[in-house]
mmCIF file of C-alpha atoms in Angstrom:
data_model
loop_
_atom_site.group_PDB
_atom_site.id
_atom_site.type_symbol
_atom_site.label_atom_id
_atom_site.label_comp_id
_atom_site.label_asym_id
_atom_site.label_seq_id
_atom_site.Cartn_x
_atom_site.Cartn_y
_atom_site.Cartn_z
ATOM 1 C CA MET M 792 -18.451 -76.516 0.913
ATOM 2 C CA ILE M 793 -19.342 -76.614 -3.012
ATOM 3 C CA ALA M 794 -21.576 -73.829 -2.252
ATOM 4 C CA ARG M 795 -17.942 -72.099 -0.971
ATOM 5 C CA LEU M 796 -16.133 -73.208 -4.159
ATOM 6 C CA ALA M 797 -19.065 -71.511 -6.568
ATOM 7 C CA VAL M 798 -19.601 -68.447 -4.341
ATOM 8 C CA ALA M 799 -15.260 -67.742 -4.810
ATOM 9 C CA ALA M 800 -15.554 -68.514 -8.311
ATOM 10 C CA LEU M 801 -18.369 -66.114 -9.163
ATOM 11 C CA CYS M 802 -16.615 -63.362 -6.927
ATOM 12 C CA GLY M 803 -13.251 -64.296 -8.983
ATOM 13 C CA SER M 804 -15.393 -63.960 -12.298
ATOM 14 C CA ILE M 805 -16.736 -59.906 -11.650
ATOM 15 C CA VAL M 806 -13.147 -59.356 -10.990
ATOM 16 C CA GLY M 807 -11.742 -61.490 -14.299
ATOM 17 C CA LEU M 808 -14.126 -60.156 -16.234
ATOM 18 C CA GLU M 809 -13.332 -56.367 -15.816
ATOM 19 C CA ARG M 810 -9.246 -57.010 -16.464
ATOM 20 C CA GLU M 811 -10.681 -59.530 -19.234
ATOM 21 C CA ARG M 812 -12.270 -56.226 -20.825
ATOM 22 C CA LEU M 813 -9.198 -54.121 -21.118
ATOM 23 C CA LEU M 814 -6.851 -56.983 -22.854
ATOM 24 C CA TRP M 815 -4.978 -58.054 -20.144
ATOM 25 C CA ALA M 816 -3.445 -61.849 -19.044
ATOM 26 C CA ALA M 817 -4.720 -62.818 -16.097
ATOM 27 C CA GLY M 818 -8.305 -62.053 -16.998
ATOM 28 C CA LEU M 819 -11.550 -63.809 -16.294
ATOM 29 C CA ARG M 820 -9.581 -68.092 -16.091
ATOM 30 C CA THR M 821 -6.915 -66.625 -14.209
ATOM 31 C CA HIS M 822 -9.382 -63.931 -11.436
ATOM 32 C CA MET M 823 -11.483 -67.384 -11.219
ATOM 33 C CA LEU M 824 -9.314 -69.728 -10.386
ATOM 34 C CA VAL M 825 -7.160 -67.605 -8.060
ATOM 35 C CA CYS M 826 -10.030 -67.367 -6.612
ATOM 36 C CA THR M 827 -11.159 -71.101 -6.256
ATOM 37 C CA GLY M 828 -8.429 -72.223 -5.390
ATOM 38 C CA SER M 829 -7.822 -69.597 -2.357
ATOM 39 C CA CYS M 830 -11.174 -70.703 -1.225
ATOM 40 C CA LEU M 831 -10.722 -74.043 -1.768
ATOM 41 C CA ILE M 832 -7.508 -73.240 0.230
ATOM 42 C CA MET M 833 -9.227 -72.552 3.057
ATOM 43 C CA LEU M 834 -10.818 -74.560 3.326
ATOM 44 C CA VAL M 835 -8.548 -77.169 2.928
ATOM 45 C CA SER M 836 -6.880 -75.569 6.313
ATOM 46 C CA ALA M 837 -10.057 -74.911 7.878
ATOM 47 C CA PHE M 838 -12.368 -79.044 8.028
ATOM 48 C CA GLY M 839 -9.193 -80.922 6.707
ATOM 49 C CA PHE M 840 -7.919 -82.138 9.884
ATOM 50 C CA ALA M 841 -10.354 -83.100 11.974
ATOM 51 C CA ASP M 842 -8.788 -86.628 12.443
ATOM 52 C CA ALA M 843 -5.615 -85.650 13.594
ATOM 53 C CA LEU M 844 -7.643 -83.697 15.390
ATOM 54 C CA GLY M 845 -9.426 -86.021 17.237
ATOM 55 C CA ALA M 846 -5.418 -87.506 19.152
ATOM 56 C CA HIS M 847 -4.406 -86.835 22.123
ATOM 57 C CA ASN M 848 -2.636 -83.790 22.554
ATOM 58 C CA VAL M 849 -2.742 -82.347 19.286
ATOM 59 C CA VAL M 850 -3.123 -78.822 18.824
ATOM 60 C CA LEU M 851 -3.168 -77.031 15.360
ATOM 61 C CA ASP M 852 -3.723 -73.734 13.618
ATOM 62 C CA PRO M 853 -5.819 -73.264 10.934
ATOM 63 C CA SER M 854 -5.532 -70.228 10.382
ATOM 64 C CA ARG M 855 -1.297 -71.841 9.063
ATOM 65 C CA ILE M 856 -2.521 -72.691 5.532
ATOM 66 C CA ALA M 857 -4.637 -70.109 4.621
ATOM 67 C CA ALA M 858 -1.286 -67.300 5.450
ATOM 68 C CA GLN M 859 0.709 -69.113 2.585
ATOM 69 C CA VAL M 860 -1.401 -68.048 -0.152
ATOM 70 C CA VAL M 861 -1.152 -64.291 0.901
ATOM 71 C CA SER M 862 2.817 -64.804 -0.362
ATOM 72 C CA GLY M 863 2.849 -67.132 -2.061
ATOM 73 C CA ILE M 864 0.518 -65.574 -4.395
ATOM 74 C CA GLY M 865 3.512 -62.746 -5.787
ATOM 75 C CA PHE M 866 4.441 -64.783 -7.900
ATOM 76 C CA LEU M 867 1.568 -64.686 -10.146
ATOM 77 C CA GLY M 868 1.364 -61.461 -9.399
ATOM 78 C CA ALA M 869 4.565 -61.194 -10.750
ATOM 79 C CA GLY M 870 4.211 -62.264 -14.211
ATOM 80 C CA THR M 871 1.778 -60.101 -15.089
ATOM 81 C CA ILE M 872 4.173 -56.553 -14.036
ATOM 82 C CA LEU M 873 5.449 -55.883 -17.717
ATOM 83 C CA LEU M 874 8.511 -52.900 -17.931
ATOM 84 C CA LYS M 875 8.250 -51.031 -21.199
ATOM 85 C CA GLY M 876 11.205 -48.313 -21.247
ATOM 86 C CA GLU M 877 10.454 -46.111 -18.028
ATOM 87 C CA VAL M 878 6.818 -47.440 -17.895
ATOM 88 C CA VAL M 879 5.348 -50.415 -15.254
ATOM 89 C CA LYS M 880 2.507 -52.061 -16.563
ATOM 90 C CA GLY M 881 0.626 -54.447 -14.411
ATOM 91 C CA LEU M 882 0.440 -53.662 -11.071
ATOM 92 C CA THR M 883 -2.841 -53.094 -10.595
ATOM 93 C CA THR M 884 -3.500 -56.825 -11.875
ATOM 94 C CA ALA M 885 -1.165 -58.186 -10.078
ATOM 95 C CA ALA M 886 -3.082 -56.702 -6.573
ATOM 96 C CA SER M 887 -6.427 -57.851 -8.461
ATOM 97 C CA LEU M 888 -4.782 -61.623 -8.083
ATOM 98 C CA TRP M 889 -3.753 -60.891 -4.369
ATOM 99 C CA ALA M 890 -7.190 -58.897 -3.540
ATOM 100 C CA VAL M 891 -9.321 -61.763 -5.107
ATOM 101 C CA ALA M 892 -7.265 -63.937 -2.886
ATOM 102 C CA ALA M 893 -8.141 -62.708 0.364
ATOM 103 C CA VAL M 894 -11.801 -62.943 -0.796
ATOM 104 C CA GLY M 895 -11.469 -66.589 -1.830
ATOM 105 C CA LEU M 896 -10.047 -67.433 1.985
ATOM 106 C CA ALA M 897 -12.802 -64.873 2.675
ATOM 107 C CA VAL M 898 -15.730 -67.506 0.997
ATOM 108 C CA GLY M 899 -12.929 -69.942 2.597
ATOM 109 C CA ALA M 900 -14.630 -68.857 6.097
ATOM 110 C CA GLY M 901 -17.927 -68.577 5.639
ATOM 111 C CA LEU M 902 -17.447 -64.489 5.921
ATOM 112 C CA TYR M 903 -20.113 -63.862 2.280
ATOM 113 C CA VAL M 904 -20.777 -60.470 3.002
ATOM 114 C CA PRO M 905 -17.468 -60.010 3.333
ATOM 115 C CA ALA M 906 -16.271 -61.222 0.664
ATOM 116 C CA VAL M 907 -19.271 -59.957 -1.977
ATOM 117 C CA ALA M 908 -18.830 -56.358 -0.251
ATOM 118 C CA ALA M 909 -14.871 -56.564 -0.973
ATOM 119 C CA THR M 910 -15.218 -58.333 -4.848
ATOM 120 C CA THR M 911 -17.626 -54.861 -4.925
ATOM 121 C CA ILE M 912 -15.156 -52.281 -4.119
ATOM 122 C CA VAL M 913 -12.389 -54.442 -5.840
ATOM 123 C CA VAL M 914 -14.512 -54.014 -8.825
ATOM 124 C CA ALA M 915 -14.923 -50.754 -7.938
ATOM 125 C CA ILE M 916 -12.084 -49.483 -8.032
ATOM 126 C CA LEU M 917 -10.344 -50.605 -11.335
ATOM 127 C CA ALA M 918 -13.436 -49.788 -13.291
ATOM 128 C CA GLY M 919 -14.877 -46.384 -11.415
ATOM 129 C CA VAL M 920 -10.907 -44.839 -10.011
ATOM 130 C CA LYS M 921 -9.793 -45.692 -13.578
ATOM 131 C CA PRO M 922 -10.905 -42.757 -15.605
ATOM 132 C CA PHE M 923 -10.240 -39.894 -12.795
ATOM 133 C CA GLU M 924 -6.832 -41.554 -12.093
ATOM 134 C CA GLU M 925 -6.332 -40.984 -16.780
ATOM 135 C CA ARG M 926 -6.953 -37.566 -16.124
ATOM 136 C CA TRP M 927 -5.124 -37.124 -12.853
ATOM 137 C CA ARG M 928 -2.317 -38.332 -14.488
ATOM 138 C CA ASP M 929 -2.560 -36.228 -18.107
ATOM 139 C CA ARG M 930 -3.211 -33.102 -15.710
ATOM 140 C CA MET M 931 0.073 -33.557 -14.730
ATOM 141 C CA ARG M 932 2.063 -35.644 -16.055
ATOM 142 C CA GLY M 933 5.390 -34.091 -18.252
ATOM 143 C CA HIS M 934 4.650 -31.914 -21.297
ATOM 144 C CA GLY M 935 7.383 -30.509 -23.504
ATOM 145 C CA LEU M 936 8.000 -27.610 -25.985
ATOM 146 C CA ARG M 937 10.230 -27.019 -28.979
ATOM 147 C CA VAL M 938 11.327 -23.827 -29.356
ATOM 148 C CA THR M 939 12.662 -21.969 -32.671
ATOM 149 C CA VAL M 940 14.045 -18.507 -31.846
ATOM 150 C CA ARG M 941 16.535 -16.521 -32.994
ATOM 151 C CA ARG M 942 20.058 -16.525 -32.222
ATOM 152 C CA GLY M 943 21.155 -15.904 -29.208
ATOM 153 C CA ALA M 944 17.994 -14.301 -27.494
ATOM 154 C CA LEU M 945 17.930 -17.162 -25.535
ATOM 155 C CA SER M 946 18.657 -18.369 -22.213
ATOM 156 C CA VAL M 947 18.252 -19.873 -19.497
ATOM 157 C CA ASP M 948 17.651 -16.894 -17.902
ATOM 158 C CA THR M 949 15.622 -15.144 -19.790
ATOM 159 C CA LEU M 950 13.430 -18.316 -20.481
ATOM 160 C CA HIS M 951 12.962 -17.922 -16.308
ATOM 161 C CA GLY M 952 12.263 -14.025 -17.022
ATOM 162 C CA LEU M 953 9.222 -14.660 -19.390
ATOM 163 C CA LEU M 954 8.019 -17.856 -17.718
ATOM 164 C CA GLY M 955 7.828 -16.047 -14.533
ATOM 165 C CA GLY M 956 5.899 -19.042 -11.723
ATOM 166 C CA TYR M 957 6.508 -21.547 -13.975
ATOM 167 C CA ALA M 958 10.027 -21.623 -13.944
ATOM 168 C CA SER M 959 10.815 -23.557 -11.520
ATOM 169 C CA ARG M 960 8.591 -26.339 -12.871
ATOM 170 C CA ILE M 961 11.521 -26.972 -15.576
ATOM 171 C CA ARG M 962 13.167 -29.770 -15.745
ATOM 172 C CA GLN M 963 15.538 -29.525 -19.598
ATOM 173 C CA PHE M 964 17.078 -26.609 -21.386
ATOM 174 C CA VAL M 965 18.552 -27.808 -24.478
ATOM 175 C CA LEU M 966 19.466 -24.900 -27.016
ATOM 176 C CA ALA M 967 21.312 -25.803 -30.242
ATOM 177 C CA PRO M 968 21.826 -24.360 -33.501
ATOM 178 C CA ASP M 969 19.495 -25.244 -36.239
ATOM 179 C CA GLU M 970 19.819 -25.145 -40.167
ATOM 180 C CA ASP M 971 18.797 -21.405 -40.372
ATOM 181 C CA PRO M 972 22.465 -19.818 -38.892
ATOM 182 C CA ASP M 973 20.128 -16.455 -38.159
ATOM 183 C CA ARG M 974 18.427 -19.118 -35.446
ATOM 184 C CA GLU M 975 18.290 -21.511 -32.534
ATOM 185 C CA VAL M 976 16.557 -24.414 -31.248
ATOM 186 C CA ALA M 977 15.087 -25.036 -27.472
ATOM 187 C CA THR M 978 13.943 -28.114 -26.209
ATOM 188 C CA VAL M 979 12.148 -27.136 -22.964
ATOM 189 C CA LEU M 980 10.870 -30.465 -20.878
ATOM 190 C CA PHE M 981 8.234 -29.699 -17.897
ATOM 191 C CA SER M 982 7.369 -32.217 -15.124
ATOM 192 C CA ARG M 983 3.734 -31.912 -13.527
ATOM 193 C CA LEU M 984 2.145 -29.539 -15.391
ATOM 194 C CA PRO M 985 -1.526 -28.726 -16.766
ATOM 195 C CA PRO M 986 -1.882 -29.132 -19.788
ATOM 196 C CA ALA M 987 -3.916 -25.157 -19.229
ATOM 197 C CA ALA M 988 -0.206 -24.533 -17.765
ATOM 198 C CA LEU M 989 1.317 -25.408 -21.070
ATOM 199 C CA GLN M 990 -0.917 -23.312 -23.108
ATOM 200 C CA THR M 991 -0.351 -19.893 -20.765
ATOM 201 C CA ILE M 992 3.160 -20.995 -22.013
ATOM 202 C CA GLU M 993 3.427 -20.891 -25.347
ATOM 203 C CA ARG M 994 0.896 -18.248 -25.686
ATOM 204 C CA THR M 995 3.684 -15.673 -23.980
ATOM 205 C CA LEU M 996 6.642 -17.169 -25.875
ATOM 206 C CA ARG M 997 5.031 -16.869 -28.798
ATOM 207 C CA GLU M 998 4.167 -13.175 -27.689
ATOM 208 C CA ALA M 999 8.019 -12.742 -27.322
ATOM 209 C CA PRO M 1000 9.450 -10.230 -29.734
ATOM 210 C CA ASP M 1001 12.379 -12.874 -30.132
ATOM 211 C CA VAL M 1002 10.275 -15.807 -30.466
ATOM 212 C CA ILE M 1003 9.373 -17.560 -34.657
ATOM 213 C CA SER M 1004 7.690 -20.755 -33.004
ATOM 214 C CA VAL M 1005 6.538 -22.952 -30.395
ATOM 215 C CA GLU M 1006 6.107 -26.230 -31.234
ATOM 216 C CA PRO M 1007 4.325 -28.968 -28.629
ATOM 217 C CA LEU M 1008 6.801 -31.588 -28.493
ATOM 218 C CA ASP M 1009 3.762 -34.298 -28.332
ATOM 219 C CA GLY M 1010 1.366 -33.344 -31.165
#
């Protein structure tokens, strides 16, 4: 039993180190505690009622206590989730806590190979998939342009004509007067637009005769 608790702490520490590297509140110690605690709960569920099982007509289900870990760990996960503006942070850390709880249950049940394999997969997902995820998000996140044009030269129909197939990616179009009475400033927001496509749109707009300047909103 002590060996199982030690293995659970080790597995939790491996996942926790990856979260600690990114300075999340739920880091090394939190993941170790969750994994070790889950392991102990599984041990209690499996071996803690040996005396009661010896009584006449007593039947116990060793999975009932362990099953509560799956739902009960949610309060810790909820504590790691933050809402910053319109962006939700901490979902991955909450999921990693839930995963190490499952690893702890597996170690407590004596399933060492699945527990170690799951730990390896979880760390690979957290550390190995993140660069691809960030690259994909950067590729597909929204972009915006600030376009300065001669007064009366740009409208939604005109913009659609200039952009062609990219016009379907326009999420918002706002036209406002400039300090110069002969100019207007258009703010155009695009959704799910790769950087290469944005560069093509910028080049197309700059070549238009009535466009004075084109500037990225996030640049």
